[in-house]
mmCIF file of C-alpha atoms and ligand atoms in Angstrom:
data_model
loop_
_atom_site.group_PDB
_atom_site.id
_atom_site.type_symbol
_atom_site.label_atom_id
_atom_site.label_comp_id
_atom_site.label_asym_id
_atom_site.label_seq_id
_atom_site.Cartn_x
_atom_site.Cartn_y
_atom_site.Cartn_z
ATOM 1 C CA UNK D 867 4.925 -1.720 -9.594
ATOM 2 C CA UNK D 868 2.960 -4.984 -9.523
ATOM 3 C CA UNK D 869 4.693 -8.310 -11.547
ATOM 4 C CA UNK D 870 5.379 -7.818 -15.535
ATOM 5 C CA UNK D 871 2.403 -9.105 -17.149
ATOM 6 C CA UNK D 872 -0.087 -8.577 -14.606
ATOM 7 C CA UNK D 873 -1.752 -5.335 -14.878
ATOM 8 C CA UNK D 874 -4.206 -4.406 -18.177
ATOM 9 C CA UNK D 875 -5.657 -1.211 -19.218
ATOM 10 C CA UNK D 876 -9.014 -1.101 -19.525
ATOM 11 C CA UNK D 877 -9.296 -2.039 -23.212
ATOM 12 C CA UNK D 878 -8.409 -4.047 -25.930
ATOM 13 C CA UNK D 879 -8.357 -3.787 -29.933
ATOM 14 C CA UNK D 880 -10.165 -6.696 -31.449
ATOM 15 C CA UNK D 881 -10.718 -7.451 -34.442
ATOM 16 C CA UNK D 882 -12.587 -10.816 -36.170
ATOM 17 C CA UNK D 883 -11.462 -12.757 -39.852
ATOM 18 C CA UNK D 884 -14.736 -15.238 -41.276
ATOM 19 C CA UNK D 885 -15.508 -15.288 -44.903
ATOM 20 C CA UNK D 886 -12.264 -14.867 -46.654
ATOM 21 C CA UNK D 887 -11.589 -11.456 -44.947
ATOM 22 C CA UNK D 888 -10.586 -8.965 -41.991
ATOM 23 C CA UNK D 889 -13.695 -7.671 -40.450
ATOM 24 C CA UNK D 890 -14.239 -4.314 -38.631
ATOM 25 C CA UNK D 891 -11.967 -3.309 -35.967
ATOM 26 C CA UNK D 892 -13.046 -2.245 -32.489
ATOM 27 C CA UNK D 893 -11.717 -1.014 -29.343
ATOM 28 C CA UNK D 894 -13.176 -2.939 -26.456
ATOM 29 C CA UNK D 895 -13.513 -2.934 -22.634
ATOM 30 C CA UNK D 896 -11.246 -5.734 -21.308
ATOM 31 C CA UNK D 897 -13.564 -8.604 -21.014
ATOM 32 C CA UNK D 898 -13.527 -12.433 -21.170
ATOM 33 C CA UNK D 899 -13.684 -13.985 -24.973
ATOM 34 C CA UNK D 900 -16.584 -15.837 -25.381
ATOM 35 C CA UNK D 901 -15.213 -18.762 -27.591
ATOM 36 C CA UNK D 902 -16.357 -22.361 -28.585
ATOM 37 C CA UNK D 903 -15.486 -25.362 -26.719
ATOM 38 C CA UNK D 904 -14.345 -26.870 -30.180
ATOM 39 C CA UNK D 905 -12.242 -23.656 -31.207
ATOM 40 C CA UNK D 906 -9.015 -24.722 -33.688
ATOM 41 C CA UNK D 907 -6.688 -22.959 -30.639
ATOM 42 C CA UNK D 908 -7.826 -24.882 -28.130
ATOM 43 C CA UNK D 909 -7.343 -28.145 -30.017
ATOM 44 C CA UNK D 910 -4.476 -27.790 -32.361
ATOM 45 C CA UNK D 911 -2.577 -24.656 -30.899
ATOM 46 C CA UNK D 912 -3.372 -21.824 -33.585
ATOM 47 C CA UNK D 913 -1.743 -18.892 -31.973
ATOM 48 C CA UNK D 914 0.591 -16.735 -32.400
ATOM 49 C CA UNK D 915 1.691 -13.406 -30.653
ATOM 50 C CA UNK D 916 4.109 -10.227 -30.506
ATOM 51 C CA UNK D 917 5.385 -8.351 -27.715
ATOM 52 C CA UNK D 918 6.993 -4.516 -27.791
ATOM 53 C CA UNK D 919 6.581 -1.485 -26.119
ATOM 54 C CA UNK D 920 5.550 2.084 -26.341
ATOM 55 C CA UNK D 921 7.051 4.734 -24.155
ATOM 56 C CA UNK D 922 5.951 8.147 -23.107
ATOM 57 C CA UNK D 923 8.337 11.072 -23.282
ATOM 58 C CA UNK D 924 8.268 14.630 -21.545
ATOM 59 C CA UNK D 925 6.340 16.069 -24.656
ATOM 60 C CA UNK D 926 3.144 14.104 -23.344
ATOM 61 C CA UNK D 927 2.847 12.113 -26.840
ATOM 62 C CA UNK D 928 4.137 8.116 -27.159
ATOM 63 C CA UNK D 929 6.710 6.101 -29.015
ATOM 64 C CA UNK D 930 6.375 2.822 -29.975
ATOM 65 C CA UNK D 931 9.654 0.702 -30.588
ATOM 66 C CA UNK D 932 9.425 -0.841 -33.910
ATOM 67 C CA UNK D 933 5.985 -1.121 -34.341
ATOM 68 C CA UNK D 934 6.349 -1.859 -37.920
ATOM 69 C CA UNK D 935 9.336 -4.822 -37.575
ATOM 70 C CA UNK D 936 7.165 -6.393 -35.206
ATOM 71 C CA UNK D 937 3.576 -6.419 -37.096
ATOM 72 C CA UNK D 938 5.877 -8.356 -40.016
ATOM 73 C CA UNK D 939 7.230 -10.987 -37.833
ATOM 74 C CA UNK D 940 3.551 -11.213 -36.632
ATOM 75 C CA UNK D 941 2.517 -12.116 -40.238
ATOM 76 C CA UNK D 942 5.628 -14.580 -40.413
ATOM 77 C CA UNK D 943 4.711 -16.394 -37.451
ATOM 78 C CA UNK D 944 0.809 -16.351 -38.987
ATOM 79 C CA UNK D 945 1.974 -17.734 -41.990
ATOM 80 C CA UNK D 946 3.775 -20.118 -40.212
ATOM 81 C CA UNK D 947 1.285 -21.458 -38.810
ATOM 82 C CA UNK D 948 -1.119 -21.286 -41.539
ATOM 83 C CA UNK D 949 -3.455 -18.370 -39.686
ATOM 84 C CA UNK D 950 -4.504 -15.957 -41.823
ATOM 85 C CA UNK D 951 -2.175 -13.090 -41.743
ATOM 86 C CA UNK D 952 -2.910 -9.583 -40.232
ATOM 87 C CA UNK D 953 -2.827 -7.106 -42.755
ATOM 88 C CA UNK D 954 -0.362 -4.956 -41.578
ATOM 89 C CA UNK D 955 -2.213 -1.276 -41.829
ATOM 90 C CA UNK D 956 -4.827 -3.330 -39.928
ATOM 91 C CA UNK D 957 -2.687 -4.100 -37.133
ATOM 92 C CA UNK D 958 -0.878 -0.802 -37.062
ATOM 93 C CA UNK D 959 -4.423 0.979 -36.799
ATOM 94 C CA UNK D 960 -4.997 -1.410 -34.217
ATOM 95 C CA UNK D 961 -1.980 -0.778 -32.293
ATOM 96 C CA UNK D 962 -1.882 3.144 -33.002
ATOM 97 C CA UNK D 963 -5.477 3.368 -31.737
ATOM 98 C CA UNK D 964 -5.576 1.896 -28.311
ATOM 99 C CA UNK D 965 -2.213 3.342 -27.613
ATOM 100 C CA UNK D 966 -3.828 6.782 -28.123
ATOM 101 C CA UNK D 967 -6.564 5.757 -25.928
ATOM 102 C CA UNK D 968 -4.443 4.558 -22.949
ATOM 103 C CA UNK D 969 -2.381 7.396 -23.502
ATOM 104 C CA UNK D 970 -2.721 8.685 -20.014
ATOM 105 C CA UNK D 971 -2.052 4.491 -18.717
ATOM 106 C CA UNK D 972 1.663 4.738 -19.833
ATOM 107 C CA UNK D 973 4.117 5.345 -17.044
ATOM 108 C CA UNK D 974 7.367 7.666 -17.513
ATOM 109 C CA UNK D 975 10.388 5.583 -18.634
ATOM 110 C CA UNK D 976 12.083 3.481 -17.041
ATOM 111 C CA UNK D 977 8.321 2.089 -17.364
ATOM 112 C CA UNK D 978 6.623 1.573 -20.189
ATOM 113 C CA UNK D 979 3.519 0.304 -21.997
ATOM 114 C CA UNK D 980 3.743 -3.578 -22.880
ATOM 115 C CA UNK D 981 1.636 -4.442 -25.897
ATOM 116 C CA UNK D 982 0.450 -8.045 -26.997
ATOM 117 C CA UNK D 983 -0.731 -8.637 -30.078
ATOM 118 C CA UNK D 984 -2.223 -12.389 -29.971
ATOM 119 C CA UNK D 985 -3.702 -13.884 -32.894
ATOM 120 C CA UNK D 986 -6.098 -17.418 -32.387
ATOM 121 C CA UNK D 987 -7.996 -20.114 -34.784
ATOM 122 C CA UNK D 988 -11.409 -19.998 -33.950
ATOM 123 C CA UNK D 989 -13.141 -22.448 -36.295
ATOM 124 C CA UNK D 990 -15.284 -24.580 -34.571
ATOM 125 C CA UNK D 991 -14.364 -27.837 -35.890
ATOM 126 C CA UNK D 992 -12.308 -31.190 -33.765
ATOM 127 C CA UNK D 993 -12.015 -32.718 -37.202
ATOM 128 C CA UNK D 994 -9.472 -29.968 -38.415
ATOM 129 C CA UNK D 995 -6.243 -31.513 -37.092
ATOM 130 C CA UNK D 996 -4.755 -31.047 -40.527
ATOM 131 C CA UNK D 997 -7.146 -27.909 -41.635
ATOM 132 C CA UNK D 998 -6.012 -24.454 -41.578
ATOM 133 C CA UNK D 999 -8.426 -22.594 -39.029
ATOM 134 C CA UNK D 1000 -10.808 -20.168 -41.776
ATOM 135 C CA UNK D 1001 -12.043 -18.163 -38.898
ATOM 136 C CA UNK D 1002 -9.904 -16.505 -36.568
ATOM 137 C CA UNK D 1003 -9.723 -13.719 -33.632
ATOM 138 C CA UNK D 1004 -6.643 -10.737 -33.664
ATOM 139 C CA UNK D 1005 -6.422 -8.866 -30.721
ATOM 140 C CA UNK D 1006 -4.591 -6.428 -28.736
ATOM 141 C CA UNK D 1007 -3.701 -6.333 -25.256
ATOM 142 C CA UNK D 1008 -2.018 -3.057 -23.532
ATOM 143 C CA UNK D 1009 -0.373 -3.948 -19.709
ATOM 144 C CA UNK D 1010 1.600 -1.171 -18.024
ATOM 145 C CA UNK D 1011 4.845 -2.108 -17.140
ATOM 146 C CA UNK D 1012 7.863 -1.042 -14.684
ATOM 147 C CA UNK D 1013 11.509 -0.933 -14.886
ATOM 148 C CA UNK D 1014 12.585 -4.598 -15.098
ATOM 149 C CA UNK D 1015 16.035 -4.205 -12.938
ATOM 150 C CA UNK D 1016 13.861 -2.107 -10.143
ATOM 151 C CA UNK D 1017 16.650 -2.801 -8.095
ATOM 152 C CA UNK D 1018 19.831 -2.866 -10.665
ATOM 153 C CA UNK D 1019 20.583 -5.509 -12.879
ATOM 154 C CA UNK D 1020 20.755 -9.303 -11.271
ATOM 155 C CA UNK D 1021 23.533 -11.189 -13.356
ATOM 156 C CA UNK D 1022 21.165 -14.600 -14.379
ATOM 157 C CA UNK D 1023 22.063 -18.377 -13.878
ATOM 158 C CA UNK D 1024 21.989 -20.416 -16.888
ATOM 159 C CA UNK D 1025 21.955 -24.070 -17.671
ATOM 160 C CA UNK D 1026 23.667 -24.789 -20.613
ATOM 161 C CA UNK D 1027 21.885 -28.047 -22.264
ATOM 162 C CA UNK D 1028 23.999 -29.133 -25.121
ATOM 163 C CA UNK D 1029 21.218 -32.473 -26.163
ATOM 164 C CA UNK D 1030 18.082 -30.714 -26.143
ATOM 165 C CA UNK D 1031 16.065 -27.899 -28.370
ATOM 166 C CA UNK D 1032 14.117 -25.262 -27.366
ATOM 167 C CA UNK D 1033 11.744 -26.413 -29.900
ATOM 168 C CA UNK D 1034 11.067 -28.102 -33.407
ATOM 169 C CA UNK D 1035 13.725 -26.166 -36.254
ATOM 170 C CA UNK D 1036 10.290 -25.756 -38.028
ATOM 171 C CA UNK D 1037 9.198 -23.212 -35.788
ATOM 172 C CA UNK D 1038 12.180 -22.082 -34.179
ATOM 173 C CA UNK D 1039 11.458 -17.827 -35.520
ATOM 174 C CA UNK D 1040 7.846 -18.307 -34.821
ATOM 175 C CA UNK D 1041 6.461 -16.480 -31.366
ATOM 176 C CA UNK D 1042 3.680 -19.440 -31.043
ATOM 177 C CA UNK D 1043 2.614 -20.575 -27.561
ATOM 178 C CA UNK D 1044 3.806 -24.301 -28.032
ATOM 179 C CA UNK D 1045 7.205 -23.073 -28.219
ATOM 180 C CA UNK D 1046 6.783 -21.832 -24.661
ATOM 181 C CA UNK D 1047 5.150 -25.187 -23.545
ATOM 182 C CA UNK D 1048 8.009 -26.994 -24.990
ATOM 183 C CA UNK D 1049 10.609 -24.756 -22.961
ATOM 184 C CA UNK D 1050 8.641 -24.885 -19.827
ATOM 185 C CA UNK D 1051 9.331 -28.761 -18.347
ATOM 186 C CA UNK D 1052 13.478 -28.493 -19.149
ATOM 187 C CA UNK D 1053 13.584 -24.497 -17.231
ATOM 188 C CA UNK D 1054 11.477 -25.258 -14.463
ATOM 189 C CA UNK D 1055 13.948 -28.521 -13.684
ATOM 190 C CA UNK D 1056 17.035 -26.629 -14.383
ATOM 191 C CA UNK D 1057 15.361 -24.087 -11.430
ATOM 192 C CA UNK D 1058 15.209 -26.712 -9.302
ATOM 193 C CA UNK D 1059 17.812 -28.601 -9.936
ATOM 194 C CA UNK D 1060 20.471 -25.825 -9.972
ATOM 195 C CA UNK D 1061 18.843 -22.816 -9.124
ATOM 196 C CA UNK D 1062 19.205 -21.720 -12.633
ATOM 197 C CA UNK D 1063 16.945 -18.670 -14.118
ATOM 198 C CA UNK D 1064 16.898 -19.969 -17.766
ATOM 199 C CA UNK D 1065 18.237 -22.678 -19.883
ATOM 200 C CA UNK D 1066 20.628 -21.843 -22.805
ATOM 201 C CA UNK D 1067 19.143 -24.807 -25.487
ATOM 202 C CA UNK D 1068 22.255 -25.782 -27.487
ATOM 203 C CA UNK D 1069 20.945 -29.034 -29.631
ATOM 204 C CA UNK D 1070 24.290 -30.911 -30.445
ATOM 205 C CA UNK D 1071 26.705 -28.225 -29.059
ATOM 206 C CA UNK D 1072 24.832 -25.319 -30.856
ATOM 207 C CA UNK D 1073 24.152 -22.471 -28.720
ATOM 208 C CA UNK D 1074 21.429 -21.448 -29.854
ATOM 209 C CA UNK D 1075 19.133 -19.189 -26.969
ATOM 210 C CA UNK D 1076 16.917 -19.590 -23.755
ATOM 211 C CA UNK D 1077 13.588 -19.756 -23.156
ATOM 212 C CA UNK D 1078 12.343 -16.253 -24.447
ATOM 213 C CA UNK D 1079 15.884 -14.396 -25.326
ATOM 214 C CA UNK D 1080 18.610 -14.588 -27.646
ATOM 215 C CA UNK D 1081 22.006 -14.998 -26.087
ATOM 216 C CA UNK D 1082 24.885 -12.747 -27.134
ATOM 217 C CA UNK D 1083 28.784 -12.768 -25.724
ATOM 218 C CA UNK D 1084 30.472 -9.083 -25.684
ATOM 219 C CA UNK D 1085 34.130 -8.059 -25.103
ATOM 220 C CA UNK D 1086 35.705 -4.079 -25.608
ATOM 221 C CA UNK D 1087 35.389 -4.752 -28.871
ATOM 222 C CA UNK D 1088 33.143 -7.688 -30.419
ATOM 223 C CA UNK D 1089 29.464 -8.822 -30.000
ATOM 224 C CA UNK D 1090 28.863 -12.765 -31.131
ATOM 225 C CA UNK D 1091 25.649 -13.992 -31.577
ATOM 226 C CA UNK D 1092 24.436 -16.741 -33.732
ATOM 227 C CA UNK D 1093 22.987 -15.980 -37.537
ATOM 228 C CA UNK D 1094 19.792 -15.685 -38.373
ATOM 229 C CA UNK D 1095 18.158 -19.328 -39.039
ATOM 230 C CA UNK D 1096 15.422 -21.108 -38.788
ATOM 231 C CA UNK D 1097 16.116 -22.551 -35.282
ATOM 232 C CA UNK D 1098 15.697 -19.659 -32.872
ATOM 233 C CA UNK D 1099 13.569 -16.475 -32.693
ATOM 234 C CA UNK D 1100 14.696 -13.173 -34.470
ATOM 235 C CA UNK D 1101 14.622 -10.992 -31.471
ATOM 236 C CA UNK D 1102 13.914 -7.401 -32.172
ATOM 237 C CA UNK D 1103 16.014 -6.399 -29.147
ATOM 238 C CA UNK D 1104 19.106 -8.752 -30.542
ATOM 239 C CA UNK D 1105 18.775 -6.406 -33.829
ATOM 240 C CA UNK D 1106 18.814 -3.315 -32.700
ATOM 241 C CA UNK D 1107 21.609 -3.948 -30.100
ATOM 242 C CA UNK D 1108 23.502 -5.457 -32.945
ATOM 243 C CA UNK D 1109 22.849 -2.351 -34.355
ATOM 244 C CA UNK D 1110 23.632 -0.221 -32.026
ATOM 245 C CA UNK D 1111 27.046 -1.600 -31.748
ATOM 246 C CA UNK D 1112 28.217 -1.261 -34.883
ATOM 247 C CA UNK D 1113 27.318 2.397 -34.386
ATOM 248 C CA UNK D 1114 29.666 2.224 -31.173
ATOM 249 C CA UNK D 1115 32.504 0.859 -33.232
ATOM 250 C CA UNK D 1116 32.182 -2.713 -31.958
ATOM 251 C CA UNK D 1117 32.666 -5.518 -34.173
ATOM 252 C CA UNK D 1118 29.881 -7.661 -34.795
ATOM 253 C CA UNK D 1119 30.360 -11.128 -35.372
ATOM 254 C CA UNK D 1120 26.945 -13.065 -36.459
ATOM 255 C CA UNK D 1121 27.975 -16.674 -36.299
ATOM 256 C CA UNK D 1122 27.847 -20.146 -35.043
ATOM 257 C CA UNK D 1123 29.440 -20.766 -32.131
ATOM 258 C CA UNK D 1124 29.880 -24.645 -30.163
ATOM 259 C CA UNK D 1125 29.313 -25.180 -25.786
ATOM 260 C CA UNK D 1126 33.168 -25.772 -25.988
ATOM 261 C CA UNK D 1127 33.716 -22.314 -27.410
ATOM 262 C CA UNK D 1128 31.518 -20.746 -25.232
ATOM 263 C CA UNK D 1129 32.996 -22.296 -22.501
ATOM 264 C CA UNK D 1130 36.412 -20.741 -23.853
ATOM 265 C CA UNK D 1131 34.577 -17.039 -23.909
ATOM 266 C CA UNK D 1132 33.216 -16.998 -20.514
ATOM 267 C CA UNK D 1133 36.551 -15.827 -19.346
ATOM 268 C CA UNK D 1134 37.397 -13.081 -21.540
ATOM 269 C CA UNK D 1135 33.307 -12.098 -22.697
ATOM 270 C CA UNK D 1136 30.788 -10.844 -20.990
ATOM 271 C CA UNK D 1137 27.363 -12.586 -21.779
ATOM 272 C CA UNK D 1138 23.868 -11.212 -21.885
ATOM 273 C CA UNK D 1139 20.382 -12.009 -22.651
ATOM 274 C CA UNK D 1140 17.995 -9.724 -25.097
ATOM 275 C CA UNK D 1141 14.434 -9.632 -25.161
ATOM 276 C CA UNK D 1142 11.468 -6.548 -25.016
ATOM 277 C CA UNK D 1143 11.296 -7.232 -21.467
ATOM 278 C CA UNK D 1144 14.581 -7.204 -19.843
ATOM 279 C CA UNK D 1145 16.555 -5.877 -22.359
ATOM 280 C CA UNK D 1146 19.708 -6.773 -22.224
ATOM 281 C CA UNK D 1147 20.202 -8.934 -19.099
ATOM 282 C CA UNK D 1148 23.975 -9.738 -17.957
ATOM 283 C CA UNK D 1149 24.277 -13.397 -17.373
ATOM 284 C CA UNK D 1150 26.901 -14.046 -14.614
ATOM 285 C CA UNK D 1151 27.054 -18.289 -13.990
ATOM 286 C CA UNK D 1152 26.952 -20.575 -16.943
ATOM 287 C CA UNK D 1153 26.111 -24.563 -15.057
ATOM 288 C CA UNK D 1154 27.620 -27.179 -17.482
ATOM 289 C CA UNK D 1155 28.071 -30.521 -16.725
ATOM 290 C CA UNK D 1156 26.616 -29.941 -13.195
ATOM 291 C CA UNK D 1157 29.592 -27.817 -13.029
ATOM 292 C CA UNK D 1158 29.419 -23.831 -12.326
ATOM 293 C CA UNK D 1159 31.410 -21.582 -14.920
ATOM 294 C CA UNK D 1160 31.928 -17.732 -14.501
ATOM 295 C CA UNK D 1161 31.346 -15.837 -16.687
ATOM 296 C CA UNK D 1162 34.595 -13.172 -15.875
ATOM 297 C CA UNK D 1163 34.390 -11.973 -12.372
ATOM 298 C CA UNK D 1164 30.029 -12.898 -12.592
ATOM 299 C CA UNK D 1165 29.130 -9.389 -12.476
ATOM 300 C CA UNK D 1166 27.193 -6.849 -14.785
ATOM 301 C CA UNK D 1167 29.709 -5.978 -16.642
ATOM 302 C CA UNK D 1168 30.804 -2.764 -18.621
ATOM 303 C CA UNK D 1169 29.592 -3.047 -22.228
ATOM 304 C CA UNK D 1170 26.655 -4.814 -21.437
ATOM 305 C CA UNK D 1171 25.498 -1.835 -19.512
ATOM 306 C CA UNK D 1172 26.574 0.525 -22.358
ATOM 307 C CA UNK D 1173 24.635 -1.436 -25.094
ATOM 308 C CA UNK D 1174 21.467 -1.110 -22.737
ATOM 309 C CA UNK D 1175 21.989 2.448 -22.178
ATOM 310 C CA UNK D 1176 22.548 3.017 -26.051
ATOM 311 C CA UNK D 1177 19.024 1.086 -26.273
ATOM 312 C CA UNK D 1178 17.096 2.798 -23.643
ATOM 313 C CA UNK D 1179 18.467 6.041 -24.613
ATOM 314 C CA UNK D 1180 16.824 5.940 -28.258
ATOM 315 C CA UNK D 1181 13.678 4.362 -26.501
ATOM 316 C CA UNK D 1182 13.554 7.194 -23.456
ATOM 317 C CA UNK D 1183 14.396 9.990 -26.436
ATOM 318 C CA UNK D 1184 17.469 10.733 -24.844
ATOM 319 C CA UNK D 1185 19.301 9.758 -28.044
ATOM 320 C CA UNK D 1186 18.189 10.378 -31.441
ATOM 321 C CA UNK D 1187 16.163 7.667 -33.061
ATOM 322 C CA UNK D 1188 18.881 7.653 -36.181
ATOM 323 C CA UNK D 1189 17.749 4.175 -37.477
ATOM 324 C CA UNK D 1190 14.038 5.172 -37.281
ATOM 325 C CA UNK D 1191 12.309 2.809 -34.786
ATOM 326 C CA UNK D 1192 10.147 4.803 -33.105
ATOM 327 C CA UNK D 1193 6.438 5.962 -34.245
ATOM 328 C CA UNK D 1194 5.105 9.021 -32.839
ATOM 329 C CA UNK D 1195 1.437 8.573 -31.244
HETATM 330 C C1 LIG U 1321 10.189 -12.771 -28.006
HETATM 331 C C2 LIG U 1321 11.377 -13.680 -27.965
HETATM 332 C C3 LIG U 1321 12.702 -13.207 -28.026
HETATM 333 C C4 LIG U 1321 13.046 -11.752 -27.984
HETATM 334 O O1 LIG U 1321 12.507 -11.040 -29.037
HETATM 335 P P1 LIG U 1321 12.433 -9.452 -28.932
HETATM 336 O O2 LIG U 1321 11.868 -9.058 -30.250
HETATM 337 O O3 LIG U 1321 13.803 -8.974 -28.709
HETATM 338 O O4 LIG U 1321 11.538 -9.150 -27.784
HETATM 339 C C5 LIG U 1321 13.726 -14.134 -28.083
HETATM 340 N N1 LIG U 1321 13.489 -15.455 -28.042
HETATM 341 C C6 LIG U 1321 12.231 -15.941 -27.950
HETATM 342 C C7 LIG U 1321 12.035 -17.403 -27.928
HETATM 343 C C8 LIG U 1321 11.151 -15.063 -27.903
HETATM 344 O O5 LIG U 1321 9.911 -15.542 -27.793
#
């Protein structure tokens, strides 16, 4: 299948806010936005977005992973960022709509249907550095997607930076395209530099997560990850394996952890990376101090592939769906 990202069905759910309130919403064919020169996004970065799948079981009929969870971290990030903020029966029409409509799009698991909400300031005004945007455009975007590890899971590189942040503290949890931008610069040297696939941003010794993932360390019987703050994004993936686990009997320990500590885990904890897209991704080689560290032996290891499994197997409907994630389309 072609490169995550790049393939789009052949419409979109759109829907416009102006005069205090939501408009109608539409499905669309895919087409270029026609948008002002002077729109608030393009100027002062008014955007926001959310990314989660919906999978298509034997029965013919779809499941979307969270749907709900996601469409409220979508209004955190709006509010953030002082965007007006999707209503969220809105969005879940939005959603629930074009998924029926691309119904026949959406590949059998391992593949999957990526959807992208994206949410953009559209007031035409230069002079509203310090405005809110009043106008604004939601939309949906539905790309087809395969099986991340097509050919098993690659154990991932990181660079462990222990000066700087992914981003400001203000808008560590929100999903907003200057995050990204910020990330971008430090990842792409740490590729060249070391090879590395991500860098693990740990601001004063706090690991906190990469680029797009949250970071978690996992033995036989523990899973430590950092708390919920301000600082880093609340992964949906992070959650649910969190959850998961606890199910499975593991121990899970939410809390702060320093680059020495870490250091101290790689040789008795497997490490992994969780996101929508990958997963949960076993890291293998942690570069400190131009130094490569192991992480154990630097292979996939055990309970990293049984978390994923647990997670898949809800998402696939191999499992039962006993914490309620999924809605039925
Ligand atoms: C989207 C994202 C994640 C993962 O969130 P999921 O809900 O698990 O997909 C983690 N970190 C950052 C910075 C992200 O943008």
């Amino acid at each position: 299948m072609a490169q995550f990202g790049t393939v789009f069905c052949d419409n979109i759910a759109i829907v416009h806010y102006k005069d205090g309130s939501w408009q109608q919403p539409a499905l669309e064919p895919l087409a270029p936005l026609s948008m002002h020169p002077a729109a608030h996004v393009l100027h002062y970065a008014s955007t926001c977005f959310e990314g989660f799948k919906a999978y298509r079981w034997d029965d013919g009929k779809a499941r979307i992973f969270r749907l709900h969870d996601h469409i409220a971290r979508m209004q955190r990030s709006a509010e953030s960022l002082c965007l007006p903020i999707p209503d969220a029966d809105l969005l879940a029409t939005m959603v629930l709509d074009l998924v029926a409509r691309q119904i026949d799009d959406i590949p059998a698991p391992p593949s999957s249907l990526y959807l992208r909400p994206t949410l953009i300031g559209t007031l035409e005004n230069i002079g509203a550095a310090a405005a809110a945007t009043t106008e604004a455009t939601l939309f949906v975007l539905a790309s087809p997607v395969g099986d991340y590890f097509g050919d098993g899971a690659q154990s991932l590189k990181l660079l462990v930076d222990d000066q700087r942040a992914r981003t400001t503290e203000q808008l560590g949890s929100t999903k907003t395209g200057g995050n990204y931008a910020a990330a971008l610069g430090p990842t792409l040297a740490a590729k060249a530099r070391y090879g590395a696939d991500q860098v693990l941003f740990c601001p004063n010794g706090d690991v906190q997560e990469t680029g797009a993932a949250n970071f978690l360390l996992i033995n036989d019987f523990e899973v430590i990850t950092k708390p919920l703050d301000t600082s880093f994004l609340h992964g949906m993936t992070r959650d649910s394996i969190l959850k998961l686990a606890a199910d499975l009997g593991y121990s899970v320990n939410e809390r702060n952890f320093t680059v020495d500590e870490l250091l101290h885990f790689a040789s008795s904890h497997e490490a992994a990376l969780s996101g929508t897209a990958a997963c949960l991704s076993p890291v293998g080689c942690l570069v400190y101090n131009g130094e490569e560290i192991m992480v154990r032996d630097g292979k996939p290891g055990p309970n990293t592939q049984r978390l994923r499994s647990a997670l898949q197997d809800v998402q696939y409907g191999i499992a039962p769906d006993s914490h309620g994630w999924l809605t039925e389309v």
